[in-house]
Amino acid sequence: MIAAALRRIPPSRLPALKASSTPAKPSPPKPTRFLSTFPPPNPTSSPTPMRPLTADTLNPAVLRVEYAVRGELAIKAEEFRERLKEDDHGLPFDKIINSNIGNPQQKGLDQPPITFTRQVAALVEWPALADLAPGVFPNDVVQRAKALNAEVGSVGAYSHSQGVPLIRKHVAEFIQERDGYPADPAHIFLTGGASAGVSLLLSMLISAPSSGILIPIPQYPLYTASIAQFNGRPIPYHLDEYTDWSTSIHEIEDALEKSHRDGTIPKALVVINPGNPTGALLDEETQEKLVHICEKYSLVLLADEVYQDNLHKRDTHPFVSFKQVVRRLQSPIPLFSFHSISKGVSGECGRRGGYFECTNISDEILGLIYKMVSVGLCPPLSGQVGVDSMVKPPKEGEESYKLWKSETETIHTALAERTKAMAARLNALPGVSCVDSPGALYLYPQIQLSDKAQAEARKRGKEPDAFYALELLHETGICVVPGSGFGQREGEWHYRLTCLCPGVDEYVGKLEKFHREWVEKYGGQ
C-alpha cells in the first residue's frame, strides 16, 4: 500500500523522499512543558551560583507588615525566659510576666479553663472515654458530646468548610437570644479565631491599592498588619482619651474627607467594641450614628465584638451588638460581626475558634466568601467544638450549671477587681493617667516622658514609649506593648498591659517602683 502511494506522487517531489544511505537519526524528544524554559546543562561551563532567597525577592507587602503584640519586646521576653533557666542568669528578676497579650491561660497568668468546655472537648476527642469512666462526666456533658459526635463523626476529619452545621445552628440561637432578632446559620462562618475572619474579609474588601479601611486609633495591630499585607490603605480616626476613649463622629467624617483628598476610596469602617486596647464601650446613640455614617458613605461595617463578655461595669456599661442596632434601625448596611473563644471567660486562645455573622450580605457575596473559606478546607474542629461550648453553655437546672456559674463569676469578679485596682494605682503615679476601663482585658495608661528620656530613646533608635517598655522589661521582667504599636496622637506616649496577671500587689508594685526610678533618672514632663 505504501509503494502504491509513492507511485502516485509526482516525480518532482520524489527526491525529498528518497531514503538516505545512512540510517536517520531519531528526532530529539520534545521538551515537556515543565522544562521548556530551561536550557540544557552544559557540562563544560562553570556552574552558576544559585541565587539566595532574600527579603528583596519577596512580596514587598510582607516587609510593610508590623505586629507589635508579638514584636521586639515579646521576642526579648522569650530570650530572657530561656536565660532564667540557667543557674547564673544574671537577671534582676526571677520570672517573666507576659502582660503584652490577652492570653488568659498562658503560664504565669493561669486562668483556669472552664470545666464544661474541657469535658465536652475530652469526650469529643475520645468518645470511648464516657464508657471507660462511667459516672465521671455529668449527664449534660455526655449528651452534648454525643450530639456533636453524631454530627461530626470524628474531630480528625474535615468538616463542612463553613463549619459544622449543628454548631452554626447553636451560634444562630445564641445570637437570636442575645439580640432578639433572627439569625440564619447559613449566614454564619466558623473560623480559626476571629483574626482569620477579619483577615479574610479585608483581603476581599481591598480591591485596589487605593482601597481604604477606617480604623480606630489606638487599634489592635491585626488591622494595620492585614491592610498592609493586602496592599490597602489605613484611614485612621482617633478616639478621645479625655472622654474615656469615646468615638467621635466628627473625627470619622474628617478622616473620610481627608481620604477623598488623598485619592483613597473608603471601603469599610472597623469598630472594636469593647475596645482594644482601650476597653471602651459604645453607647447605643453612638452606635446608631456609626450605622448612619456607613449608610451615608456606602461603607461596610466590621464589628469586632470579641470582648462582648468582658464587662466590668455591666449596670452602667452594657454591651449592645451592632446586629441588634442594624436590625432595629432596619438599616441596609452590610455588616460583619466577629466573636471568639479566645476572650470572654473561655480564654481558649490555642484552640483557634471563632465565627463571623453576615448581615445584609447578598447570596452572591456569600457564595464568594464560601469559595474563599473552602480553599482552607475547614476551620479547626477543636476550635469549632470550643465555639459550641461558648455559645451554648449549661442552662440552669442542668448538672454542669452550678460549677459553670461559679467558675465564670469568679473570672468576671477577679478581672473587674484587678482592673479597678490597677487603674487606681497607675493614676497615683507621677506623670501617668489611665482610664478605668469598663471592658476587655487591658488598661492603656498614658505616660509623660521628659525631653531627656525622649532624646535618649532617639539616640538608641527607639520610639520613646518603646524605650520605656524595653527598660521596664530589662528591670522587672514585665512585658508590655508600647502605644506606638497601636497608634496614638503626635507627642503622646502610652503602653498596653493586661489585667490578667494574678498577684496584683507584686505585679503593680514592680511597675510603681520602676516608674519612680525612671522619673528620678530622666525627670518628669
Short mmCIF file of C-alpha atoms in Angstrom, two decimals, residues 148 151 162-177 183-190 384 387-388 391-392:
data_model
loop_
_atom_site.label_atom_id
_atom_site.label_comp_id
_atom_site.label_asym_id
_atom_site.label_seq_id
_atom_site.Cartn_x
_atom_site.Cartn_y
_atom_site.Cartn_z
CA LEU A 148 -21.58 16.63 68.43
CA GLU A 151 -22.82 15.33 63.63
CA GLN A 162 -18.30 26.89 56.63
CA GLY A 163 -18.24 24.96 59.89
CA VAL A 164 -20.21 22.10 61.42
CA PRO A 165 -23.92 22.77 60.65
CA LEU A 166 -25.10 21.88 64.17
CA ILE A 167 -22.60 24.28 65.73
CA ARG A 168 -23.62 27.06 63.34
CA LYS A 169 -27.22 26.40 64.35
CA HIS A 170 -26.23 26.84 68.01
CA VAL A 171 -24.40 30.09 67.15
CA ALA A 172 -27.54 31.38 65.43
CA GLU A 173 -29.62 30.52 68.51
CA PHE A 174 -27.11 32.36 70.73
CA ILE A 175 -27.28 35.48 68.54
CA GLN A 176 -31.07 35.42 68.42
CA GLU A 177 -31.33 35.06 72.19
CA ALA A 183 -30.07 34.71 62.80
CA ASP A 184 -29.53 32.32 59.88
CA PRO A 185 -26.96 29.50 60.26
CA ALA A 186 -26.30 29.82 56.52
CA HIS A 187 -25.00 33.36 57.15
CA ILE A 188 -22.55 32.24 59.84
CA PHE A 189 -18.97 31.18 59.14
CA LEU A 190 -16.92 29.42 61.80
CA GLN A 384 -15.42 24.68 66.46
CA VAL A 387 -17.38 27.72 69.96
CA ASP A 388 -20.24 25.33 70.66
CA VAL A 391 -22.49 29.86 72.70
CA LYS A 392 -24.42 27.02 74.34
#
